[in-house]
Short mmCIF file of N, CA and C in Angstrom, two decimals:
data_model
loop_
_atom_site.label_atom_id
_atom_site.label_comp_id
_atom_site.label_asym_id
_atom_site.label_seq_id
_atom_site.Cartn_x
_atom_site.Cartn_y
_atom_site.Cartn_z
N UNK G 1038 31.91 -25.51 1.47
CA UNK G 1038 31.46 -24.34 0.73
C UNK G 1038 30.17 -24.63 -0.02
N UNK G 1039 29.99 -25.96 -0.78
CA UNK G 1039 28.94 -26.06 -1.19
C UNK G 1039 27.59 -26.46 -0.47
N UNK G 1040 27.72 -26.83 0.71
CA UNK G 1040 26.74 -26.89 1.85
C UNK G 1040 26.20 -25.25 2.04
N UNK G 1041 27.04 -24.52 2.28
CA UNK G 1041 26.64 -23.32 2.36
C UNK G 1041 25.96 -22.48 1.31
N UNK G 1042 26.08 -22.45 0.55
CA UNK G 1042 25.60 -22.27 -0.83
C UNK G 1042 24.32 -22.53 -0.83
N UNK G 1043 24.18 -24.46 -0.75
CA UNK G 1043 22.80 -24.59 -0.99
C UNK G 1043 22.08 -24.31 0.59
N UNK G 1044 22.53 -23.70 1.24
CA UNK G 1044 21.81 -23.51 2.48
C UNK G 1044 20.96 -22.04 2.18
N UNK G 1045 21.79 -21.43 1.79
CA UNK G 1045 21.72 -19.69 1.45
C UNK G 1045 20.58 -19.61 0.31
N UNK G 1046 20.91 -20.86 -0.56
CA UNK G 1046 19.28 -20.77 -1.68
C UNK G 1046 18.48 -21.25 -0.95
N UNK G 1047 18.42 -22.25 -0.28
CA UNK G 1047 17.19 -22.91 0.26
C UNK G 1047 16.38 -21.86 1.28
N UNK G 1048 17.21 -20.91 2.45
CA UNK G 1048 16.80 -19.77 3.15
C UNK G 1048 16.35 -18.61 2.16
N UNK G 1049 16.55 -18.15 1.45
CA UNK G 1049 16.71 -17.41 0.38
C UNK G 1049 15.04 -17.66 0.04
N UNK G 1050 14.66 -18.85 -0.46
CA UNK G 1050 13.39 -19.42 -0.82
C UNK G 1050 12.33 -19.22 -0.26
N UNK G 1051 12.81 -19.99 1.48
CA UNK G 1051 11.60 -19.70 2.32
C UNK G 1051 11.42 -17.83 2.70
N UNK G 1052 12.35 -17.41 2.62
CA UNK G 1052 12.29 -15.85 3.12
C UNK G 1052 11.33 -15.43 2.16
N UNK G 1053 11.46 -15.81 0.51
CA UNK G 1053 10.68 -15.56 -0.73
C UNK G 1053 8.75 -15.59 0.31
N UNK G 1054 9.28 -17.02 0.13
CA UNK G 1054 7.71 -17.41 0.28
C UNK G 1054 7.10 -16.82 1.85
N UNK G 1055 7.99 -16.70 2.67
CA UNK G 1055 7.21 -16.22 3.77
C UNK G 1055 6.70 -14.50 3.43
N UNK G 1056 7.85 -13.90 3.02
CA UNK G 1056 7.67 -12.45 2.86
C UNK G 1056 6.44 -11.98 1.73
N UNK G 1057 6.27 -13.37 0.66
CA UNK G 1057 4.49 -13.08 -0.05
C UNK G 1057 3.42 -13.20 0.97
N UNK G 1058 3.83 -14.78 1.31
CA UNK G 1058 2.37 -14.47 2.55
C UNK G 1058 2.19 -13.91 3.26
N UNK G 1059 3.37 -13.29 4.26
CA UNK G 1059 2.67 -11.82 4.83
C UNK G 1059 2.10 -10.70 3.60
N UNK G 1060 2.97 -10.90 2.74
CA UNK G 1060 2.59 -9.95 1.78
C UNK G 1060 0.88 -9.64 1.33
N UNK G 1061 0.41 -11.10 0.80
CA UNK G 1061 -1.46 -11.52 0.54
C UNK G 1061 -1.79 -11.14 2.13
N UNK G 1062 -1.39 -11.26 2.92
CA UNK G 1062 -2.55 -11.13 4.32
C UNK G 1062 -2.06 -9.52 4.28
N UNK G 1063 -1.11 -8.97 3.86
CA UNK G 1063 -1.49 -7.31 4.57
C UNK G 1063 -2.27 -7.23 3.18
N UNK G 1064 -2.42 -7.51 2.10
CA UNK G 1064 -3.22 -7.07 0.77
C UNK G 1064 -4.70 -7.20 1.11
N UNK G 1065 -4.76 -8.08 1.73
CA UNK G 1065 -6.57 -8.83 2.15
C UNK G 1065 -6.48 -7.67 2.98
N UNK G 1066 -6.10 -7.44 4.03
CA UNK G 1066 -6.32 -6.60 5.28
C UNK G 1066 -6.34 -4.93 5.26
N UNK G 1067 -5.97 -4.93 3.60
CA UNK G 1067 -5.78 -3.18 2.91
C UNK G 1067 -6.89 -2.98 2.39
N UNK G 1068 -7.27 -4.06 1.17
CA UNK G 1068 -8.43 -4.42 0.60
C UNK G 1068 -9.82 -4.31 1.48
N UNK G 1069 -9.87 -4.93 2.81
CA UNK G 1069 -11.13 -4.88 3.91
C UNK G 1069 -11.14 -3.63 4.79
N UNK G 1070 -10.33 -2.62 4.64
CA UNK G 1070 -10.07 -1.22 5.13
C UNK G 1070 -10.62 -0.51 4.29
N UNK G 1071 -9.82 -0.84 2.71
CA UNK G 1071 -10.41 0.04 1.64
C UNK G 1071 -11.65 0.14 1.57
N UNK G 1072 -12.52 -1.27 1.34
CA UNK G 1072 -14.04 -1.42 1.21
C UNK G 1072 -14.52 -0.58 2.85
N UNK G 1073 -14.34 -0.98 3.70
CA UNK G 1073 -14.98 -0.50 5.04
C UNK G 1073 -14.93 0.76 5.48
N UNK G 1074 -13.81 1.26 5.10
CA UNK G 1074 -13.15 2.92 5.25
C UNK G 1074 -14.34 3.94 5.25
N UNK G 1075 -14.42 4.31 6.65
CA UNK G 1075 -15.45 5.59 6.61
C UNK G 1075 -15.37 6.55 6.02
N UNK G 1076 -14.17 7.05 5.77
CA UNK G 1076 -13.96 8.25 4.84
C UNK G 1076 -12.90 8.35 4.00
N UNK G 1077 -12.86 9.51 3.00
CA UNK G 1077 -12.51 9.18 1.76
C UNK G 1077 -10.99 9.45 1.83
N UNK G 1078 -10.73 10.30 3.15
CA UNK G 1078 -9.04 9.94 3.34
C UNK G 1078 -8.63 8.54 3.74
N UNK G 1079 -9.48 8.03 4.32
CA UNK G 1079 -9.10 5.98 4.92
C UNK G 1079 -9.01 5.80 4.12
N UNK G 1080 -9.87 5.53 2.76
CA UNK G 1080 -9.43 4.87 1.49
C UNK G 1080 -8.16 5.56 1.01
N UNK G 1081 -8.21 6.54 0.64
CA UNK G 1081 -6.73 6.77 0.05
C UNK G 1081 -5.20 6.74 1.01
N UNK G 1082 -5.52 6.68 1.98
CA UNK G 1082 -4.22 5.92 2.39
C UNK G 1082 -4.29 4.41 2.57
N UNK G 1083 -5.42 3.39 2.13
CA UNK G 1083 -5.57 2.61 1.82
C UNK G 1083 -4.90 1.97 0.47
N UNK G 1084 -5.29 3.22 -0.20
CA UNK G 1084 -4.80 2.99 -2.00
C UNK G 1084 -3.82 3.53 -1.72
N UNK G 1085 -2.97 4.27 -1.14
CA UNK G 1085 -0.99 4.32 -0.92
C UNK G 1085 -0.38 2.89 -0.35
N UNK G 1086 -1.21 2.43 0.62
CA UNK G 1086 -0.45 1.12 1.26
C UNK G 1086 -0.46 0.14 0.07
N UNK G 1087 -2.12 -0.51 -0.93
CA UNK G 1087 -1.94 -1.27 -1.95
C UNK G 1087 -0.70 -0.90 -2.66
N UNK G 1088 -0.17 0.48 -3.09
CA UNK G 1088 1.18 0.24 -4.30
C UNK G 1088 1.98 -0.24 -3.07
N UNK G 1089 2.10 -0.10 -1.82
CA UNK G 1089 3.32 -0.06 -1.24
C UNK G 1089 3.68 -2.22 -1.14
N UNK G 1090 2.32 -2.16 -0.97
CA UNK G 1090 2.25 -3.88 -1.19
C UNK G 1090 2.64 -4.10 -2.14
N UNK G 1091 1.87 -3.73 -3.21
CA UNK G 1091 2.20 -3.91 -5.20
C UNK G 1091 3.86 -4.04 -5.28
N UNK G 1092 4.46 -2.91 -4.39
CA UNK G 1092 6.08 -2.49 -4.80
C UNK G 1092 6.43 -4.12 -4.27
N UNK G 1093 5.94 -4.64 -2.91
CA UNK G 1093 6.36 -5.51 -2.01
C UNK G 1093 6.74 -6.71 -2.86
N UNK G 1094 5.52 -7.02 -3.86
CA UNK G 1094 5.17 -8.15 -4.37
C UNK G 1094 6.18 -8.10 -5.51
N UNK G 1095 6.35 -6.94 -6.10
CA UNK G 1095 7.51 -6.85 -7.58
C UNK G 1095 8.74 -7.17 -7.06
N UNK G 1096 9.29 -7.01 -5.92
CA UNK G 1096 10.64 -6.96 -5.40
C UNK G 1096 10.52 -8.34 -5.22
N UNK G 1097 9.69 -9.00 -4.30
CA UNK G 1097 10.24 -10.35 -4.40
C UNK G 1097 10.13 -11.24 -5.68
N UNK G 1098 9.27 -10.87 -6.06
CA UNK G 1098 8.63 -12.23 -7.48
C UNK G 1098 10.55 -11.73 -8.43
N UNK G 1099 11.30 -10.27 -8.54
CA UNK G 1099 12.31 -9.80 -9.05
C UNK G 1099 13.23 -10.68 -8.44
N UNK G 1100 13.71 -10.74 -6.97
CA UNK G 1100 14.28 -11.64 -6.23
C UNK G 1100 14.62 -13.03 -6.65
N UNK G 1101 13.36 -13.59 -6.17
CA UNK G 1101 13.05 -14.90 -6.95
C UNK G 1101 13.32 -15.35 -8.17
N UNK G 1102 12.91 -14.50 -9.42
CA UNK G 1102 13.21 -14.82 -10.57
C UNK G 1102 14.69 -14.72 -11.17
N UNK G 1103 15.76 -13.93 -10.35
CA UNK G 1103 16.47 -13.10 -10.70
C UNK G 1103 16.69 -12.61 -11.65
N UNK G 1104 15.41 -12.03 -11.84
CA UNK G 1104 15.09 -10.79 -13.29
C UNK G 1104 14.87 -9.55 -12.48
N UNK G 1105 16.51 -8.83 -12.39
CA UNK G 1105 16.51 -7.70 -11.40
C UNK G 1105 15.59 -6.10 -12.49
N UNK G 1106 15.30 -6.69 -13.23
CA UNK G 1106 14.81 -5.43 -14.03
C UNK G 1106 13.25 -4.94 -13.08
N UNK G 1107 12.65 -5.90 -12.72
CA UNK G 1107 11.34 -6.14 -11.53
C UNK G 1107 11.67 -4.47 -10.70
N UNK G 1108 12.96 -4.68 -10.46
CA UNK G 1108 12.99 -3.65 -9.15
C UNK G 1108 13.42 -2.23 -9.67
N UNK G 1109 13.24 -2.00 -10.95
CA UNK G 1109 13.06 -0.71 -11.68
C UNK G 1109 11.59 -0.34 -11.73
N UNK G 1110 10.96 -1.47 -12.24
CA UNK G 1110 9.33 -1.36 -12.29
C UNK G 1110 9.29 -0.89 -10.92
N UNK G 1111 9.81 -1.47 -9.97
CA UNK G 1111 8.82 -1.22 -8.90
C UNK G 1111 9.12 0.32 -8.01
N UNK G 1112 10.33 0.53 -8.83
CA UNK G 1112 10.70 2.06 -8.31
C UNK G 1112 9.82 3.09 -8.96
N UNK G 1113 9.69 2.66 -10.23
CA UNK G 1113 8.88 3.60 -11.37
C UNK G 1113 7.29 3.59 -10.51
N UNK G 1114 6.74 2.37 -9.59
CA UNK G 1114 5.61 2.43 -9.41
C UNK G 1114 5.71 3.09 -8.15
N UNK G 1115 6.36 3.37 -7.53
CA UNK G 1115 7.00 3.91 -6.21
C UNK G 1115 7.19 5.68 -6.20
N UNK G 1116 7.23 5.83 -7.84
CA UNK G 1116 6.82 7.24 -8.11
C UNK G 1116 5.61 7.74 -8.21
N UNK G 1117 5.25 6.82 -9.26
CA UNK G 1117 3.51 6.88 -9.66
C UNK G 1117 3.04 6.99 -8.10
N UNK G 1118 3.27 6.07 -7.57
CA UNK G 1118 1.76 6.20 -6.51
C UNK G 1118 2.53 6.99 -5.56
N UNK G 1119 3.52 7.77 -5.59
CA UNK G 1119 3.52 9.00 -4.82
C UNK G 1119 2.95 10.42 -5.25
N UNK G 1120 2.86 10.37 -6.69
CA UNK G 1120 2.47 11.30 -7.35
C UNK G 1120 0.59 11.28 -7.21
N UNK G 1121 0.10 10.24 -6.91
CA UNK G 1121 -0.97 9.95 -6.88
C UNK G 1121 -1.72 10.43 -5.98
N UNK G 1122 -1.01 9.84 -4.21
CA UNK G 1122 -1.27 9.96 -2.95
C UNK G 1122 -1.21 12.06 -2.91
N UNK G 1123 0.03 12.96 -3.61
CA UNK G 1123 -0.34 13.83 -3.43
C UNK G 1123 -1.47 14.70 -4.69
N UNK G 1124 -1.48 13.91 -5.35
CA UNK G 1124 -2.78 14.68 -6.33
C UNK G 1124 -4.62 14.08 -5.83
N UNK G 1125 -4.55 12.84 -5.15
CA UNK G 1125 -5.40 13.02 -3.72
C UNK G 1125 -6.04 13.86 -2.66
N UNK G 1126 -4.53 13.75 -2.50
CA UNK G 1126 -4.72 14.38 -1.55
C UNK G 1126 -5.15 16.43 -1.68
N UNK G 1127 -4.13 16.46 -2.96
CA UNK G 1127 -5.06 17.86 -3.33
C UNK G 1127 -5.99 18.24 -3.51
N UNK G 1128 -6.62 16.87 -4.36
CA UNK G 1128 -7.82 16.99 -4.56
C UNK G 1128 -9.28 17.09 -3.45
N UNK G 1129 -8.89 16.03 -2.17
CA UNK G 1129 -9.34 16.31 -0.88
C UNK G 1129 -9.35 17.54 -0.37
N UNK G 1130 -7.91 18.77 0.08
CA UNK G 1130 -7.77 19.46 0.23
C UNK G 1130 -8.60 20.87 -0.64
N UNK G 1131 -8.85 20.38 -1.96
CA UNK G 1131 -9.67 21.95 -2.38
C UNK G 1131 -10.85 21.31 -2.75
N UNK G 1132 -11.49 20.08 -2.83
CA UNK G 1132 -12.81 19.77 -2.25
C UNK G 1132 -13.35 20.56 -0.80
N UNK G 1133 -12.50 20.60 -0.13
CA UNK G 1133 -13.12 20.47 1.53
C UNK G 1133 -13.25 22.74 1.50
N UNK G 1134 -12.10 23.26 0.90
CA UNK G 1134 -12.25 24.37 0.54
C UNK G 1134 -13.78 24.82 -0.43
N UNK G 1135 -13.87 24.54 -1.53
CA UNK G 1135 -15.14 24.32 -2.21
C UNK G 1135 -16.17 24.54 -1.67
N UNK G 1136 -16.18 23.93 -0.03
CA UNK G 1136 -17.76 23.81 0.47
C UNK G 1136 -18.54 22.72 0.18
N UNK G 1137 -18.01 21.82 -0.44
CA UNK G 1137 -18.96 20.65 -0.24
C UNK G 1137 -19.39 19.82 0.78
N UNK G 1138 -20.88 20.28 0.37
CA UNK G 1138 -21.35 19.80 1.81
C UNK G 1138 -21.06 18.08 2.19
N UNK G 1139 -21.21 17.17 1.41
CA UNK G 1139 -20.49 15.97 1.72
C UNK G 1139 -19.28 15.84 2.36
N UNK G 1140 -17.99 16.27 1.92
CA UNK G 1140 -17.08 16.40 2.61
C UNK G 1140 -16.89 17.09 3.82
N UNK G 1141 -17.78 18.58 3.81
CA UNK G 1141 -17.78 18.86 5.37
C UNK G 1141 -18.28 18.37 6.23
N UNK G 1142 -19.36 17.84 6.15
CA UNK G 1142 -20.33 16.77 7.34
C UNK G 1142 -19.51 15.57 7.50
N UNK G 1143 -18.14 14.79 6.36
CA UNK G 1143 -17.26 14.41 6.87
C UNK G 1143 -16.75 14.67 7.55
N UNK G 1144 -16.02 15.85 7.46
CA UNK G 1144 -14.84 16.29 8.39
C UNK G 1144 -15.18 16.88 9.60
N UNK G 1145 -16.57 17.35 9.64
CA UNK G 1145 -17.22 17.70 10.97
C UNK G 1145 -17.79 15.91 12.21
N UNK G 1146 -17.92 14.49 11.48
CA UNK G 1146 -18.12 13.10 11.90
C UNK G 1146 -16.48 13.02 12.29
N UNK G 1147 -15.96 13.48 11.84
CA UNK G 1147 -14.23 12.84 11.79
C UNK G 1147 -13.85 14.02 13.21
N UNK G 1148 -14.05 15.32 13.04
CA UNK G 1148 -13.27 15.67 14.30
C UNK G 1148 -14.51 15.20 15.62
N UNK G 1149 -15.36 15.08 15.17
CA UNK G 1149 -16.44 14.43 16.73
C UNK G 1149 -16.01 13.14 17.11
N UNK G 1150 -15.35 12.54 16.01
CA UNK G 1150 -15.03 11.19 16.61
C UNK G 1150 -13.25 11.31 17.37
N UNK G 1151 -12.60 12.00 17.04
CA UNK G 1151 -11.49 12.35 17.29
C UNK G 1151 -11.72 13.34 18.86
N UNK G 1152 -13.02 14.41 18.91
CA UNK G 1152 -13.08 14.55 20.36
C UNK G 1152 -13.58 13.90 20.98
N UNK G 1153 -14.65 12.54 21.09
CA UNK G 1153 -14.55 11.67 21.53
C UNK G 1153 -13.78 10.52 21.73
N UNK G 1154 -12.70 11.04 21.75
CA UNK G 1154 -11.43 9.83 21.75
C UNK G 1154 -11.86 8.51 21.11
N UNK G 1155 -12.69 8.41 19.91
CA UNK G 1155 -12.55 7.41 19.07
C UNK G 1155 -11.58 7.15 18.45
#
């Protein structure tokens, strides 16, 4: 029984540590979307994936520590940045109404690239 035990912490550990480092490589790889992102909807579902990482990173470091209070924070942030992604996104939505010409010469590059099967 006690073999098993310390088997279950020791797996337990590496799962910790593997599930951050995927965690930093999808953060780098959100981060180089965000900066590169042609338009201003890429970034903001850019900035939905960062909390979804952010949530990623509270749950395990909560895990790990077993300071389960982590995984309240990370529900509370799991609201926030849903509340975010749709006040964004509203905000996109009655921009593009508005008439601004920036955003329409977006969205007119975005469906040319979409009928060119880009």
């Amino acid at each position: 029984m006690i073999e098993i035990l310390g088997f279950t912490g020791s797996f337990l550990d590496v799962c910790i540590r593997v599930s951050l480092v995927l965690l930093s490589l999808s953060f780098f790889l959100i981060v180089f979307r965000f900066v590169k992102g042609p338009s201003l909807p890429d970034r903001i579902v850019a900035l939905d994936m960062l909390v979804a990482v952010g949530i990623g990173f509270i749950a395990a470091i909560g895990v790990q520590t077993d300071y389960f209070l982590y995984i309240d924070i990370a529900i509370a942030l799991g609201l926030v940045g849903f509340l975010a992604t749709v006040a964004f996104a509203r905000f996109v939505r009655n921009r593009g109404l508005a008439g601004d010409k920036t955003i329409m010469n977006e969205v007119g590059e975005s469906e040319a690239r979409r009928e060119a099967g880009l």
